[in-house]
mmCIF file of C-alpha atoms in Angstrom:
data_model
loop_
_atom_site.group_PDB
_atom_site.id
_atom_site.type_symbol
_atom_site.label_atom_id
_atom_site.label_comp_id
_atom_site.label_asym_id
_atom_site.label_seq_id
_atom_site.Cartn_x
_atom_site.Cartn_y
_atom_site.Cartn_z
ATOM 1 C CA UNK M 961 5.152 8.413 20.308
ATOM 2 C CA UNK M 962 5.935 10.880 17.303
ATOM 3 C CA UNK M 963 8.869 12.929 16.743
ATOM 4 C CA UNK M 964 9.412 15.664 14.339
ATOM 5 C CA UNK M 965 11.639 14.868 11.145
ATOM 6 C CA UNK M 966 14.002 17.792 12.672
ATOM 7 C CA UNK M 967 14.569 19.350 15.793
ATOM 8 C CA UNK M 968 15.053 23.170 14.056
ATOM 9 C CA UNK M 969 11.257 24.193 12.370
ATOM 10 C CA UNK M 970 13.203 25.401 9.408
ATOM 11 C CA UNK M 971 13.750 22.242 8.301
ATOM 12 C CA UNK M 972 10.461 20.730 8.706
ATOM 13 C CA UNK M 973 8.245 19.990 5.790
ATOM 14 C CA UNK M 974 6.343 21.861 4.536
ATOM 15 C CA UNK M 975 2.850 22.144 5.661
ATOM 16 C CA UNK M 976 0.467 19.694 3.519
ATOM 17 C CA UNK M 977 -2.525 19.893 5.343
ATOM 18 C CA UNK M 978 -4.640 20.881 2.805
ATOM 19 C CA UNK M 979 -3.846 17.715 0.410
ATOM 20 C CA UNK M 980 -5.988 14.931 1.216
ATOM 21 C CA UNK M 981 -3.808 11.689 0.280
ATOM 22 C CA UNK M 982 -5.679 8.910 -2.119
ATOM 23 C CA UNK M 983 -3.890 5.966 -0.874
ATOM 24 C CA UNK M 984 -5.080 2.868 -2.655
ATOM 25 C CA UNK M 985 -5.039 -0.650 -1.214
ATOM 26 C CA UNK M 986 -4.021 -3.524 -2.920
ATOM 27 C CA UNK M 987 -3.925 -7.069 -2.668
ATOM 28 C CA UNK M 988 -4.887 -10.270 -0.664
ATOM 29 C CA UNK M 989 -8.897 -10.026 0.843
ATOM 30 C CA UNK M 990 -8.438 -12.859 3.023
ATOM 31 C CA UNK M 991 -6.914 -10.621 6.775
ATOM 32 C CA UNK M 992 -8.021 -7.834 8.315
ATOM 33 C CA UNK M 993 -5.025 -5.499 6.766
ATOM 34 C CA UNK M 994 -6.904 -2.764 5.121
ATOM 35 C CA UNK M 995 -8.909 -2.028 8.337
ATOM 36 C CA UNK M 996 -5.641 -2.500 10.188
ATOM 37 C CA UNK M 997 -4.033 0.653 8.363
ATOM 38 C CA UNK M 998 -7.339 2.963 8.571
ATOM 39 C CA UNK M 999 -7.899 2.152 12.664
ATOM 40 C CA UNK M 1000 -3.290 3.492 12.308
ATOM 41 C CA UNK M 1001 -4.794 6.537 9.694
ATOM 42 C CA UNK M 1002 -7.464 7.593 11.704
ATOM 43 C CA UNK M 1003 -5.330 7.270 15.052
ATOM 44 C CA UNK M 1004 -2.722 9.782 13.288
ATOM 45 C CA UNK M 1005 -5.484 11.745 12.087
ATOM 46 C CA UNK M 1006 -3.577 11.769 8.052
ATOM 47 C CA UNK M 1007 -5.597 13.550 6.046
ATOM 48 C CA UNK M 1008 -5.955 10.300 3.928
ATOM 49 C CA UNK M 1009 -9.166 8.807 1.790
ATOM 50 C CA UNK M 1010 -8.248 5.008 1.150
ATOM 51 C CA UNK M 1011 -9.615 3.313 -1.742
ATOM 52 C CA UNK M 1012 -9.362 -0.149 -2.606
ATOM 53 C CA UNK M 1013 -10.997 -2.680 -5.206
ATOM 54 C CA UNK M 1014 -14.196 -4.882 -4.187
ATOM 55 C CA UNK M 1015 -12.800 -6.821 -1.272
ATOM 56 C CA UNK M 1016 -16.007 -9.307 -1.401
ATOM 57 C CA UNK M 1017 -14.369 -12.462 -3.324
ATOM 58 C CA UNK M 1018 -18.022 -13.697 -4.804
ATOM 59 C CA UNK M 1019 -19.453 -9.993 -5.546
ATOM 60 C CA UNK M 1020 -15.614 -9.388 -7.725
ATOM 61 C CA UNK M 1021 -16.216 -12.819 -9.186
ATOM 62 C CA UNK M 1022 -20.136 -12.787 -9.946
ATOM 63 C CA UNK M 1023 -20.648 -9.471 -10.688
ATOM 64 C CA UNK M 1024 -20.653 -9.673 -14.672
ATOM 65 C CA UNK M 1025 -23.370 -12.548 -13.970
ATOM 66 C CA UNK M 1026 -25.308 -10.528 -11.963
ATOM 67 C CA UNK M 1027 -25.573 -7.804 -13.772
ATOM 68 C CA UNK M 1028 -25.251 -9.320 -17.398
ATOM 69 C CA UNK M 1029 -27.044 -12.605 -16.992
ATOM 70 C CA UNK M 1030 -25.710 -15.607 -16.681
ATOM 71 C CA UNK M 1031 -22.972 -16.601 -19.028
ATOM 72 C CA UNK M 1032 -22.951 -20.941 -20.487
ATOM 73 C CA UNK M 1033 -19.174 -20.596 -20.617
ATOM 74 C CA UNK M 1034 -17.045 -19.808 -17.631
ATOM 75 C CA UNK M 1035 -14.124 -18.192 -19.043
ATOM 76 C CA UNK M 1036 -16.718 -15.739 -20.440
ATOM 77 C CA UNK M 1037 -18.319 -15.382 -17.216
ATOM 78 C CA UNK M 1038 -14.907 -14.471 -15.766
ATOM 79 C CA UNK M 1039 -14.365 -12.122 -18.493
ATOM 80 C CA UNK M 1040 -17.287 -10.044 -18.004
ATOM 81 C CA UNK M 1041 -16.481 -9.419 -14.370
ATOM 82 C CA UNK M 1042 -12.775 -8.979 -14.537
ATOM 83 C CA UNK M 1043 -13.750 -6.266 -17.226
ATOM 84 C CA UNK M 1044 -16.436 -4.326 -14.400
ATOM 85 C CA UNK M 1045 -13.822 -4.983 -11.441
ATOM 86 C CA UNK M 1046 -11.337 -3.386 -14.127
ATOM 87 C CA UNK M 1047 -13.259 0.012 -14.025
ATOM 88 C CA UNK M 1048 -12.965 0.597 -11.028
ATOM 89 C CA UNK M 1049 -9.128 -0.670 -10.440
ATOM 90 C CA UNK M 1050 -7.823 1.609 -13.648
ATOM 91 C CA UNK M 1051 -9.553 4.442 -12.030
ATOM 92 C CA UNK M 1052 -8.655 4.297 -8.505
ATOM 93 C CA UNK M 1053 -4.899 3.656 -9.430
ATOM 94 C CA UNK M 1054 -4.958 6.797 -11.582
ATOM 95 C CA UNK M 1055 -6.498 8.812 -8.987
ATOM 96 C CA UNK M 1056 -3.733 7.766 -6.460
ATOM 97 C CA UNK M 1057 -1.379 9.300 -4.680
ATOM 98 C CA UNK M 1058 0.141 6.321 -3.019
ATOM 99 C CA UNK M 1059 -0.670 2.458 -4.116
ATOM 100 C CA UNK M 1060 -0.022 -0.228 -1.359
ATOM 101 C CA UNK M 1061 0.085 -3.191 -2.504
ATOM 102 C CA UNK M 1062 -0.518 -6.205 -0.034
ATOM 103 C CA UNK M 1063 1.019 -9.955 -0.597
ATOM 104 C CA UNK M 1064 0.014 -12.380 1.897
ATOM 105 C CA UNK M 1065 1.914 -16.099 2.219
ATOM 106 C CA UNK M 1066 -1.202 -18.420 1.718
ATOM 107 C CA UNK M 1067 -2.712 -17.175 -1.504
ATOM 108 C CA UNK M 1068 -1.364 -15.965 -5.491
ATOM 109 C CA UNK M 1069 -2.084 -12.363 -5.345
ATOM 110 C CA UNK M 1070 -1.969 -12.329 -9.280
ATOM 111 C CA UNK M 1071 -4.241 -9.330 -9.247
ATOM 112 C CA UNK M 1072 -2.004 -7.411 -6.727
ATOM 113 C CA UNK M 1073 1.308 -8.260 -9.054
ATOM 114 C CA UNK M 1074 -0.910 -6.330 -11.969
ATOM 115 C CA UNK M 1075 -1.961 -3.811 -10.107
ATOM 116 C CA UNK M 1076 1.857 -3.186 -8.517
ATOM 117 C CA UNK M 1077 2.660 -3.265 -12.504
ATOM 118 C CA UNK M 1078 0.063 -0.755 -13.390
ATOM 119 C CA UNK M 1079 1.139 1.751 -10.932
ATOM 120 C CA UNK M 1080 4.801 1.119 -11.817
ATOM 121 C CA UNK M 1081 3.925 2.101 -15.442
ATOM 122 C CA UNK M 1082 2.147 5.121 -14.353
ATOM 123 C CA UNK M 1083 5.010 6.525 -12.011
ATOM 124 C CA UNK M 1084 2.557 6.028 -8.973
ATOM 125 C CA UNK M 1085 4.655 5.589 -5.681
ATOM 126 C CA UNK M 1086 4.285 2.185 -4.253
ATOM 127 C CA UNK M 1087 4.842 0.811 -1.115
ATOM 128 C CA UNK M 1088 4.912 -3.238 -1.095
ATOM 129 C CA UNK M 1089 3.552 -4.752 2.223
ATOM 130 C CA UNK M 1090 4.300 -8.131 3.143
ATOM 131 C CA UNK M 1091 6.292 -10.814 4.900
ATOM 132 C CA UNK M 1092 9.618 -11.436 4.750
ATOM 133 C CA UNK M 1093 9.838 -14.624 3.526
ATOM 134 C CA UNK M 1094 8.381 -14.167 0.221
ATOM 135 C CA UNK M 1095 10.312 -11.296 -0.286
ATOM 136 C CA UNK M 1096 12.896 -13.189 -3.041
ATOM 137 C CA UNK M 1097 10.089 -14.328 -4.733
ATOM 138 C CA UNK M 1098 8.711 -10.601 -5.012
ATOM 139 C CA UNK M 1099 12.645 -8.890 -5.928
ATOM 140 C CA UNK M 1100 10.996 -7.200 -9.203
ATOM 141 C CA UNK M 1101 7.878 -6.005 -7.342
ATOM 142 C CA UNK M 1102 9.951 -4.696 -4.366
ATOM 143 C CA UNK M 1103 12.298 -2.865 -7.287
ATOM 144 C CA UNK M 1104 10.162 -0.806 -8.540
ATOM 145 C CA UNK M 1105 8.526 0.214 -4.636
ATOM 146 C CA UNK M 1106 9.660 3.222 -3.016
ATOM 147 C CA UNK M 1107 9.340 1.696 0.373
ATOM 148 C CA UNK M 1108 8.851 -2.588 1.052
ATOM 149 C CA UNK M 1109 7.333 -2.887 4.821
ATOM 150 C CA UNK M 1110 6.493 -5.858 6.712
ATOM 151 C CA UNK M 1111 3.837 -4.996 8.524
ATOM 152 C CA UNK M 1112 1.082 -2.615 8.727
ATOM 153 C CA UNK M 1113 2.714 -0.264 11.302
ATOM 154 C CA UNK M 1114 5.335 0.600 9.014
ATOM 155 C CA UNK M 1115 3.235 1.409 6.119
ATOM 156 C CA UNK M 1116 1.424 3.838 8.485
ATOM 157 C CA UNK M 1117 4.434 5.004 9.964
ATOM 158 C CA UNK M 1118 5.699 5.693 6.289
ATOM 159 C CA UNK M 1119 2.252 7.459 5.605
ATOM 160 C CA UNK M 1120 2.863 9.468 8.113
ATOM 161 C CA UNK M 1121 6.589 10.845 7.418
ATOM 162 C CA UNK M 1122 5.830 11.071 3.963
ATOM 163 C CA UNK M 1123 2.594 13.149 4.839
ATOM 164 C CA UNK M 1124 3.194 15.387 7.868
ATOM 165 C CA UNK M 1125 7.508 14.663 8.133
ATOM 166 C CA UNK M 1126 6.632 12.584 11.353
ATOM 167 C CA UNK M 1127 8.990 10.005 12.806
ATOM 168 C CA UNK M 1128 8.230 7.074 15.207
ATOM 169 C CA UNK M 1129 10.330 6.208 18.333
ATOM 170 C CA UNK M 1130 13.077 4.159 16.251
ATOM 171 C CA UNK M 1131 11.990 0.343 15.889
ATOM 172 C CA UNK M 1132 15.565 -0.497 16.873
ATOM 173 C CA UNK M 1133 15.014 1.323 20.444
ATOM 174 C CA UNK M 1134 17.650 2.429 22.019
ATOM 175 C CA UNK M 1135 20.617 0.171 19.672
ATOM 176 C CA UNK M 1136 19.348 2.854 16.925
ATOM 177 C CA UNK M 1137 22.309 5.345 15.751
ATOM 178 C CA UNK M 1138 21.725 8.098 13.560
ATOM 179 C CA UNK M 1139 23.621 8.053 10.098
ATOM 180 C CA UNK M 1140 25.838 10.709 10.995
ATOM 181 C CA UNK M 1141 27.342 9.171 14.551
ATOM 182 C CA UNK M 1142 27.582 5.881 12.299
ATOM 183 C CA UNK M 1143 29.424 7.524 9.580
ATOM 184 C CA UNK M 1144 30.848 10.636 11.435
ATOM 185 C CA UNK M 1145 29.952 13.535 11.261
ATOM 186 C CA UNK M 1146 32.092 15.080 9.525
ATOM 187 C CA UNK M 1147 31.530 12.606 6.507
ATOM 188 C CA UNK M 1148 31.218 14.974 3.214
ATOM 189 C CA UNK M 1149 28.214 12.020 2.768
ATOM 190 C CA UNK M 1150 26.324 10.971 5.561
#
């Protein structure tokens, strides 16, 4: 169930209907996660066009080969396709709106680490997706995100307040207290 961001229309976002959101996705290939978050998109209806790199392990990796001809040395080999995969990734970033970018406990993400430091460097807003347990490990990451979730419903939830100013039913239930009753409300701050 949604809720507005405000009970009083005049302080609802403004409309943004219109803008079509290039989220890009980011990170491990090994789960179901990307398709996850568009079944969450589409069931919100966001007006939001998802991008992400080649998600097929052996296309990223033989793709130079393929299209080059085989290489005798494999650090050239690798080369050649990190370079093609690298089109597309500098591109999609740049295009973006919003970069998520996934880290999963079994496998390095080194090429989700880059990309997190790409967007970072161009002022793209971030939003880091993964378990808690490796979130020490990812402190720098997480310091430059605008928003760290830990699973995909928040990063859809989070689309979708950042998009249309729509809340979920708190995750806290009914222990959740507003920042004003916690505070007071008469808190010059809350």
């Amino acid at each position: 169930m949604l809720r507005s961001i405000a009970t009083s229309s005049t302080r609802r976002f403004a409309s943004s209907a219109e803008k079509v959101w290039q989220v890009y996705l980011s990170g491990e290939i090994h789960s179901d996660w990307r398709e996850v978050i568009a079944k969450g998109v589409e069931s919100k209806q966001l007006p939001v066009q998802l991008v992400s790199p080649n998600t097929s392990h052996e296309d990223s990796d033989d793709c130079g080969a393929i299209i080059l001809g085989m290489e005798e040395k494999r650090t050239n080999w690798d080369k050649i396709g990190a370079g093609m995969n690298n089109i597309r990734t500098k591109n999609l970033i740049e295009e973006s709106d919003i970069v998520v970018v996934r880290f999963g406990e079994k496998y390095r993400q080194w090429n989700a680490a880059f990309d997190a430091g790409y967007a970072a460097a161009l002022g793209k807003s971030i939003i880091t997706l993964h378990p808690p347990s490796i979130s020490h490990m990812l402190k720098e990451v997480n310091a430059n995100a605008s928003v760290v979730c830990e699973d995909t419903e928040q990063v859809v939830d989070t689309l979708a307040y950042v998009i249309r100013g729509e809340l979920p039913t708190p995750r806290d239930g009914d222990e959740f207290i507003p920042i004003a009753d916690r505070l007071g409300a008469g808190n010059p701050n809350p």
